[in-house]
Tab-separated table of C-alpha atoms in Angstrom:
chain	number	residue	atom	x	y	z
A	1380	UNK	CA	-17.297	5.546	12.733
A	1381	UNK	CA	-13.956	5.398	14.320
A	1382	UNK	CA	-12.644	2.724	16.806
A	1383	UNK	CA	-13.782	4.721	19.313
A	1384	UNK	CA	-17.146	5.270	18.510
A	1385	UNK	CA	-16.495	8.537	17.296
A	1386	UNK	CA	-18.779	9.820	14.279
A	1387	UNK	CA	-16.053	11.521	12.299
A	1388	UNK	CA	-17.440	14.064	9.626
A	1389	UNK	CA	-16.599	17.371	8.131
A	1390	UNK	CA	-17.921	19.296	11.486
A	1391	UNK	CA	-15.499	17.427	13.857
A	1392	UNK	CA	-12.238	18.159	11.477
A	1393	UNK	CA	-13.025	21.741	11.278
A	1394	UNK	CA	-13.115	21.385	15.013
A	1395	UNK	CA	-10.153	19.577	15.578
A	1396	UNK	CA	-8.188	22.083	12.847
A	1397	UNK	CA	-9.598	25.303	15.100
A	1398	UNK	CA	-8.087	23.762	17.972
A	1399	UNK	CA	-4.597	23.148	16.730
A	1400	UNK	CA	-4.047	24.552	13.633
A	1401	UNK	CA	-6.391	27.181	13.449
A	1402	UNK	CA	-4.520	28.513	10.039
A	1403	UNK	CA	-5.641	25.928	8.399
A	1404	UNK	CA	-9.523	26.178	9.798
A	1405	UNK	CA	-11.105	27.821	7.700
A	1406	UNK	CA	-10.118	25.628	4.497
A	1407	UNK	CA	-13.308	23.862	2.796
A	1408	UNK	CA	-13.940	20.396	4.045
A	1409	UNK	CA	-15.037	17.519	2.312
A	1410	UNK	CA	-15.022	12.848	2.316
A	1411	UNK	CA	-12.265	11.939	0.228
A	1412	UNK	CA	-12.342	8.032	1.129
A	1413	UNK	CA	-12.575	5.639	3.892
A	1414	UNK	CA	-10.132	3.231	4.157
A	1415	UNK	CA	-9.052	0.309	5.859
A	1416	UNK	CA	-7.267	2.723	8.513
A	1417	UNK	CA	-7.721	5.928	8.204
A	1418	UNK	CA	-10.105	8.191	6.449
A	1419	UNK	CA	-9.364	10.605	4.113
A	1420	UNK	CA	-10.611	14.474	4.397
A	1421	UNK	CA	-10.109	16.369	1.602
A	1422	UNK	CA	-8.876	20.135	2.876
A	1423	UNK	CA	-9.257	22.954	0.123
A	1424	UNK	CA	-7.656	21.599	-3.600
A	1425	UNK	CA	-3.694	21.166	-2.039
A	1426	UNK	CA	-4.420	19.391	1.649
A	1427	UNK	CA	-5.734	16.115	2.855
A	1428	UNK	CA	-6.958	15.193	6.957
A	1429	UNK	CA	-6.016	11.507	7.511
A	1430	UNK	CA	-8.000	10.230	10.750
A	1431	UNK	CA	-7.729	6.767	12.391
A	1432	UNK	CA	-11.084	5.203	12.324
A	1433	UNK	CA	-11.425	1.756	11.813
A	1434	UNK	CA	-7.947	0.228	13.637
A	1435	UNK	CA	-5.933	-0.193	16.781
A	1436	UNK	CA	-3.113	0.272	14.652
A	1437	UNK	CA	-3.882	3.451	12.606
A	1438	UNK	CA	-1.963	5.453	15.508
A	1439	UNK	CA	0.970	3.941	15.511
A	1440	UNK	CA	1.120	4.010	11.291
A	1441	UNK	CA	0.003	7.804	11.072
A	1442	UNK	CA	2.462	9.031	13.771
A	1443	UNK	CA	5.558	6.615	11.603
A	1444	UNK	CA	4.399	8.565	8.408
A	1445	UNK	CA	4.749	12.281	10.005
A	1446	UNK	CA	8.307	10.955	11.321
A	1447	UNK	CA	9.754	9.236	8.148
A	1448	UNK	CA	7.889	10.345	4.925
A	1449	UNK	CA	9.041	14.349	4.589
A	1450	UNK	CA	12.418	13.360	4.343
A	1451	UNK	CA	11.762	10.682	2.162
A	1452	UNK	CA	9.684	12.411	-0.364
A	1453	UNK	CA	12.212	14.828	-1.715
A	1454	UNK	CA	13.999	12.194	-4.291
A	1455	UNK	CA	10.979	10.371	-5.300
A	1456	UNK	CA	10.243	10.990	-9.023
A	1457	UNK	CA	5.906	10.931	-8.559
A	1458	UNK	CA	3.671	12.499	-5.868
A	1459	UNK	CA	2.951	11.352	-2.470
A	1460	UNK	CA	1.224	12.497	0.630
A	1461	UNK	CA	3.596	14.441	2.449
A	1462	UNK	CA	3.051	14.983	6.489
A	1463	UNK	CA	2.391	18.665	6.975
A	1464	UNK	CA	0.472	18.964	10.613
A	1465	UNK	CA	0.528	16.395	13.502
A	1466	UNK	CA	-2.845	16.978	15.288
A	1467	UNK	CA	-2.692	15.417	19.034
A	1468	UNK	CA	-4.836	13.108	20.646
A	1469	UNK	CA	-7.390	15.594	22.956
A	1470	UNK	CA	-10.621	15.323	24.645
A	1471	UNK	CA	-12.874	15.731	21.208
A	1472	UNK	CA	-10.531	13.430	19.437
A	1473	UNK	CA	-8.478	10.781	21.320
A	1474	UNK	CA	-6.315	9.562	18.631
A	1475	UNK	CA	-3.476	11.293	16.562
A	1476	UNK	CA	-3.889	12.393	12.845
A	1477	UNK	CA	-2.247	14.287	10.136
A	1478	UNK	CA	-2.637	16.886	7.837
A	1479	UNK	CA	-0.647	15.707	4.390
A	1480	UNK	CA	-0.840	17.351	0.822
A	1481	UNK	CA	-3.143	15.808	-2.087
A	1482	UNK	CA	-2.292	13.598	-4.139
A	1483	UNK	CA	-4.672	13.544	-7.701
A	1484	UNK	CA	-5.398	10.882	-9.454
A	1485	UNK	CA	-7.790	8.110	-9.270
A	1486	UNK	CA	-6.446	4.332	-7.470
A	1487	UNK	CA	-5.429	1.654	-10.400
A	1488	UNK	CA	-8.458	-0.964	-8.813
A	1489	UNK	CA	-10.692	1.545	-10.294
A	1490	UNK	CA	-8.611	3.083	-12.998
A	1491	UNK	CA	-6.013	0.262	-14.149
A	1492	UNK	CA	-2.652	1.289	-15.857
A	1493	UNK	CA	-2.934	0.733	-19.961
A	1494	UNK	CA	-0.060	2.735	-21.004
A	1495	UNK	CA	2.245	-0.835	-20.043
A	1496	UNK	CA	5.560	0.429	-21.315
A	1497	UNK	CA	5.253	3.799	-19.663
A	1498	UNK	CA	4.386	2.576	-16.467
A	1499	UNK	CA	6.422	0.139	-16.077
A	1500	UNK	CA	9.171	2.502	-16.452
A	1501	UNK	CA	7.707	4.756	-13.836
A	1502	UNK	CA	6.980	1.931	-10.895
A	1503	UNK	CA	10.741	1.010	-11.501
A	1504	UNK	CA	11.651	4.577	-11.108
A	1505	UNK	CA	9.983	4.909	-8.404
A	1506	UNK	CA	11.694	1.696	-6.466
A	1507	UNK	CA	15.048	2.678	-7.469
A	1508	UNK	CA	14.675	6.193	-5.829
A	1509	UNK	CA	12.929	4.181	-2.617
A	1510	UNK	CA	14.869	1.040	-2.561
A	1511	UNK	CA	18.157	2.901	-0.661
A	1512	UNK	CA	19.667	1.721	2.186
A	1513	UNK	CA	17.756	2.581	5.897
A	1514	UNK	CA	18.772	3.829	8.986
A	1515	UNK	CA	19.309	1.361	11.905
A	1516	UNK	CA	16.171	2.799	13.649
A	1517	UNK	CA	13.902	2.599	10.608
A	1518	UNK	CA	10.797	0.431	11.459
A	1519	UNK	CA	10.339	-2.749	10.953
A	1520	UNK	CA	7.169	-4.572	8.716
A	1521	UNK	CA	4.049	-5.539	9.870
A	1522	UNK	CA	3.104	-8.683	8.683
A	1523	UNK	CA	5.034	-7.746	5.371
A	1524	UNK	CA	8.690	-8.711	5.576
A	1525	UNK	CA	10.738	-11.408	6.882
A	1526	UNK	CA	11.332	-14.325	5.224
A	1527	UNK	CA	8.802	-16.002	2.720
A	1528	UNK	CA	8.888	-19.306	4.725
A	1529	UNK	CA	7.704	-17.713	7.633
A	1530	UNK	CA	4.138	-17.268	5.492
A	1531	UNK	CA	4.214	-21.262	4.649
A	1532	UNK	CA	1.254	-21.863	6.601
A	1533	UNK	CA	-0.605	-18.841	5.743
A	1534	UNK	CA	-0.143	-19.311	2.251
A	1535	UNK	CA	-1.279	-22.871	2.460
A	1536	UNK	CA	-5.034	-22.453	4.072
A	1537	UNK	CA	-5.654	-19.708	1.891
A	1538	UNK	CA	-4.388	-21.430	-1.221
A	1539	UNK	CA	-7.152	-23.989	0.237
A	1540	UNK	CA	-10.247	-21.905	0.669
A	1541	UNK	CA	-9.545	-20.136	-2.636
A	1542	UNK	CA	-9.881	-23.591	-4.579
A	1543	UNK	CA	-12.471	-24.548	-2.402
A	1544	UNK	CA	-14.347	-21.357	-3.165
A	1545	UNK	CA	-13.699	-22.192	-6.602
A	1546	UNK	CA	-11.690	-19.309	-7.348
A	1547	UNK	CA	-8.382	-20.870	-8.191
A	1548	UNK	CA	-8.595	-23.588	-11.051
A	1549	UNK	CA	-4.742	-24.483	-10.869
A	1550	UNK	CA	-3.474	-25.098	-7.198
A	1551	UNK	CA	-0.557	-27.056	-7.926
A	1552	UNK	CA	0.845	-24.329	-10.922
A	1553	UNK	CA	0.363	-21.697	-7.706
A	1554	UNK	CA	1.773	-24.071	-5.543
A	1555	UNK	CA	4.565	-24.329	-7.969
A	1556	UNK	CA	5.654	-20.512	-7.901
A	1557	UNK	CA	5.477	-20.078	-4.289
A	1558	UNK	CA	7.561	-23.519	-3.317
A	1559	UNK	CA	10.228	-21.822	-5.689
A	1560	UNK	CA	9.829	-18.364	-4.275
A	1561	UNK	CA	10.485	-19.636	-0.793
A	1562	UNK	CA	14.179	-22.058	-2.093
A	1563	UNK	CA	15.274	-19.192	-3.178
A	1564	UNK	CA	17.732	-17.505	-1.147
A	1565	UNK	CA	17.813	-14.790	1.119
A	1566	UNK	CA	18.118	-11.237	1.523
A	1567	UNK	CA	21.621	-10.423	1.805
A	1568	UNK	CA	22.165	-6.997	1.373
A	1569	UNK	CA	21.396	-3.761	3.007
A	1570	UNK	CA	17.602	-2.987	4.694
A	1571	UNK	CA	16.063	-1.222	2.260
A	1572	UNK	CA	13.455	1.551	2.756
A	1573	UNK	CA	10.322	-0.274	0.874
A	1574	UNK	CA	6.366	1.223	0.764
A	1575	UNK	CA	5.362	-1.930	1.889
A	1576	UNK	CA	1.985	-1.969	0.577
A	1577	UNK	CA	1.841	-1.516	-3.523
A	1578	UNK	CA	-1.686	-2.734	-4.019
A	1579	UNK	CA	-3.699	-1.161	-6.742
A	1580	UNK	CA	-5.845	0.954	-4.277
A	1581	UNK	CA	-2.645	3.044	-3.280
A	1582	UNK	CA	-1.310	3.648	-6.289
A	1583	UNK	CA	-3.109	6.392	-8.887
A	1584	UNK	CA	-3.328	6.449	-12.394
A	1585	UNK	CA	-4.067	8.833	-14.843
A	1586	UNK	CA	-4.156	8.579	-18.534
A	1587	UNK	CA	-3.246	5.325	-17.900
A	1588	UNK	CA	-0.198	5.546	-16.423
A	1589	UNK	CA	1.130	5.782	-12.929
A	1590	UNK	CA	0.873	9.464	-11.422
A	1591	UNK	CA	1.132	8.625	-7.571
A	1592	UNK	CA	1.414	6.141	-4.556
A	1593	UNK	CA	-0.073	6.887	-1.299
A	1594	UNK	CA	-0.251	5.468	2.318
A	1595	UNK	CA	3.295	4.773	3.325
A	1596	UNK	CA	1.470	4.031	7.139
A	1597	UNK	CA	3.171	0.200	6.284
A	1598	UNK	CA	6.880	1.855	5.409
A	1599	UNK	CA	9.502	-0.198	6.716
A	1600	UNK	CA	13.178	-1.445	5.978
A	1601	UNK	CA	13.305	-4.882	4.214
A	1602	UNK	CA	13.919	-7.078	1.273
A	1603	UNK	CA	13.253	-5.431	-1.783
A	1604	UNK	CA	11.683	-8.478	-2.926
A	1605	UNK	CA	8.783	-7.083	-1.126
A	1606	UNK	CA	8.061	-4.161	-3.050
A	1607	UNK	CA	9.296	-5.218	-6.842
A	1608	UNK	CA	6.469	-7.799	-6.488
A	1609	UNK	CA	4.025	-5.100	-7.208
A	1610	UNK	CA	5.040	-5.208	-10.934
A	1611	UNK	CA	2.507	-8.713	-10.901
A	1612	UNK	CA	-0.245	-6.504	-9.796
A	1613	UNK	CA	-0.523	-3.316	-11.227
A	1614	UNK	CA	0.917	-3.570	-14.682
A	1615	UNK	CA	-0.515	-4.852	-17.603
A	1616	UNK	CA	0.788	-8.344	-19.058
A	1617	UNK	CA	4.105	-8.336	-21.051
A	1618	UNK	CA	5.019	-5.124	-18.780
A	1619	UNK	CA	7.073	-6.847	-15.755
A	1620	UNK	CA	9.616	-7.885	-17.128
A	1621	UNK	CA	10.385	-4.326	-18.688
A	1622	UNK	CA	9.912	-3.268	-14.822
A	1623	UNK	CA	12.080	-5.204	-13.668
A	1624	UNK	CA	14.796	-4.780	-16.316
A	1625	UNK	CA	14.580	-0.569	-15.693
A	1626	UNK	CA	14.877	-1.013	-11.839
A	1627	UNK	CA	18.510	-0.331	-10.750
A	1628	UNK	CA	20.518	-2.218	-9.728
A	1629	UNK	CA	18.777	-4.906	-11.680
A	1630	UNK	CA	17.451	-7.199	-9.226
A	1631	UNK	CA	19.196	-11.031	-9.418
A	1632	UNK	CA	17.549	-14.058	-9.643
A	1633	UNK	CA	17.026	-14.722	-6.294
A	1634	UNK	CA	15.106	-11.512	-5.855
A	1635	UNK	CA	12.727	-12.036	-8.264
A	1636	UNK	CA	11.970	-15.693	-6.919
A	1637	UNK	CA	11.091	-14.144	-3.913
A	1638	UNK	CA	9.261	-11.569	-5.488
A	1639	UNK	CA	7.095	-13.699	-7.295
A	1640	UNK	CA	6.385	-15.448	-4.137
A	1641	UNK	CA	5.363	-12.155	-2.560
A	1642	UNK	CA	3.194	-11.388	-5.613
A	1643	UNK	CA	1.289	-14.186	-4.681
A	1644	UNK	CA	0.277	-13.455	-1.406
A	1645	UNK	CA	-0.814	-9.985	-2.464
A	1646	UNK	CA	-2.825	-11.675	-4.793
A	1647	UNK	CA	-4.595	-13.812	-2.630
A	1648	UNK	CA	-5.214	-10.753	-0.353
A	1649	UNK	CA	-6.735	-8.996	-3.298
A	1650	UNK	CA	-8.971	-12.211	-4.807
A	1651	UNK	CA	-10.086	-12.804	-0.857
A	1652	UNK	CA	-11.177	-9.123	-0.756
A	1653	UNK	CA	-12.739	-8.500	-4.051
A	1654	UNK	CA	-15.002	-11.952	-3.690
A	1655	UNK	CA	-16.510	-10.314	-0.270
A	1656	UNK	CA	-17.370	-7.103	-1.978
A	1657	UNK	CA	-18.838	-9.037	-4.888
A	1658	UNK	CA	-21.269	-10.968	-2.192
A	1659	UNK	CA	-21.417	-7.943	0.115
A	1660	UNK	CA	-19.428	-9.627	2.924
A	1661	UNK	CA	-17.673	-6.595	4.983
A	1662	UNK	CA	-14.625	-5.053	4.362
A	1663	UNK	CA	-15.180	-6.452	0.458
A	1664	UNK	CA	-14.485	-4.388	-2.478
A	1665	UNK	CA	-14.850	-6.105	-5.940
A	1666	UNK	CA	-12.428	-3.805	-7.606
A	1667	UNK	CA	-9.564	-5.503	-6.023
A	1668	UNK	CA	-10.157	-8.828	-7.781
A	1669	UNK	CA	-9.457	-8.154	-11.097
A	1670	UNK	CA	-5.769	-7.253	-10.611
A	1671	UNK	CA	-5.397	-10.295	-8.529
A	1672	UNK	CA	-6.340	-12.478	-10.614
A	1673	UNK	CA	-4.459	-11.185	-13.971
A	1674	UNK	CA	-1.119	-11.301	-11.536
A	1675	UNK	CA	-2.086	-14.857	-10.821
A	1676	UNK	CA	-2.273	-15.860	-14.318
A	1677	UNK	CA	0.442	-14.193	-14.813
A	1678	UNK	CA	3.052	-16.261	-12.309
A	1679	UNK	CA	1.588	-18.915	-13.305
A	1680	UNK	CA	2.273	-18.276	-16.611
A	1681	UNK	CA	5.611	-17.796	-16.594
A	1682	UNK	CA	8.963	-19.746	-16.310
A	1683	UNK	CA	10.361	-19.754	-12.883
């Protein structure tokens, strides 16, 4: 269902596509994926329908994409969802959507990279081609950049109800990383243009390595911290650091404090949501708790 109580299915997008882009109406239709915003309509083998359905905030995220992705896309070295079609809010549909092109390949929570050393060097690819400086009117994060202190309290209550769920067995050596994370110092170069949101459900995998990253609805201009912490999550152990080496320019100490620190909130995001899909709780989906774990161990594991 969408927000607005909508029933969204393949009938209503050939609707909506007869209406305002008729050329593209006639396409087959088809569920590609729900997800937490928007979901995903797959439209003939090169197109995709992204719909806002389950938050207030899909709107503003879809009509950001259409404005800033096309002219990022054209430098990036893997496939992404490119905005094609704006559709309009209207009286069968009161919300704004988007027509993008496909990306294949299948998400790393169900498919996780095993090819390390290839992989690594295509994530830090990737962020070097992304990571350039931003406009003055590029948007801001949500919830995702900032400083790491700002996050203090957040990180402590769920730190809490993770041991107390009995899902972290060494507080203090995750206490340890994220108390460093947040001395280190600031941010103080240029705002870079960052995805914002590098968990293993947007970024695909085939063959085991990396092939694509999708939904840039959280794009912003930030701390590159924010983005290189991704290396925790989706690449197999011993395969950061070669990341992190291949990302240009190499990222100073600081950076990677803070990147670890971010690394651990996305963790915590990811063990949170794969425990609810392992007991059924809503908006749970056990595939996410694997990777959040391993990056877990992983921080912890090594010297700050």
């Amino acid at each position: 269902m969408a927000h607005n109580g909508i029933e969204v299915t393949a009938e209503l997008v050939r609707d909506l596509l007869r209406e305002q882009h008729p050329d593209l109406a006639d396409y087959p239709v088809r569920l590609g994926a729900r997800g937490w915003d928007n979901q995903l309509w797959r439209l003939g083998e090169d197109l995709a329908v992204r719909l806002p359905w389950a938050t207030e905030s899909a709107d503003e995220l879809l009509r950001k994409e259409h404005a800033w992705v096309p002219a990022l896309a054209p430098r990036l070295p893997l496939p992404i969802p490119v905005p094609q079609r704006l559709g309009e809010p209207s009286e069968r549909f009161p919300r704004p959507w988007i027509v993008t092109t496909w990306v294949p390949g299948t998400p790393a929570d169900r498919a996780p990279v095993t090819c390390a050393a290839e992989a690594a060097d295509t994530l830090a690819a990737f962020l070097t081609a992304l990571h350039c400086p931003a406009p003055e009117q590029a948007p801001t994060g949500r919830a995702r950049g900032g400083r790491l202190a700002e996050y203090s309290d957040g990180f402590a209550e769920q730190l809490a109800s993770l041991t107390e769920m009995g899902l972290i067995s060494d507080p203090d050596a995750v206490r340890a990383v994220w108390e460093d994370a947040v001395a280190a110092p600031d941010w103080g170069g240029p705002a870079l243009w960052l995805h914002g949101d590098l968990h293993p459900a947007n970024v695909l995998t085939a063959d085991g390595t990396i092939c694509g990253v999708i939904d840039f609805g959280d794009l912003f201009a930030g701390d590159p911290a924010s983005d290189l912490a991704a290396a925790w999550i989706l690449l197999p152990d011993n395969a950061v650091e070669r990341c992190h080496d291949s990302y240009q320019p190499t990222p100073d100490a600081a950076t990677l404090r803070r990147a670890r620190g971010w690394a651990v909130l996305r963790a915590f995001s990811g063990i949170l949501i794969g425990d609810a899909g392992v007991h059924g709780r809503p908006g749970g989906k056990p595939t996410w708790g694997p990777p959040g774990h391993a990056a877990l161990r992983r921080l912890t594991a090594t010297p700050h």
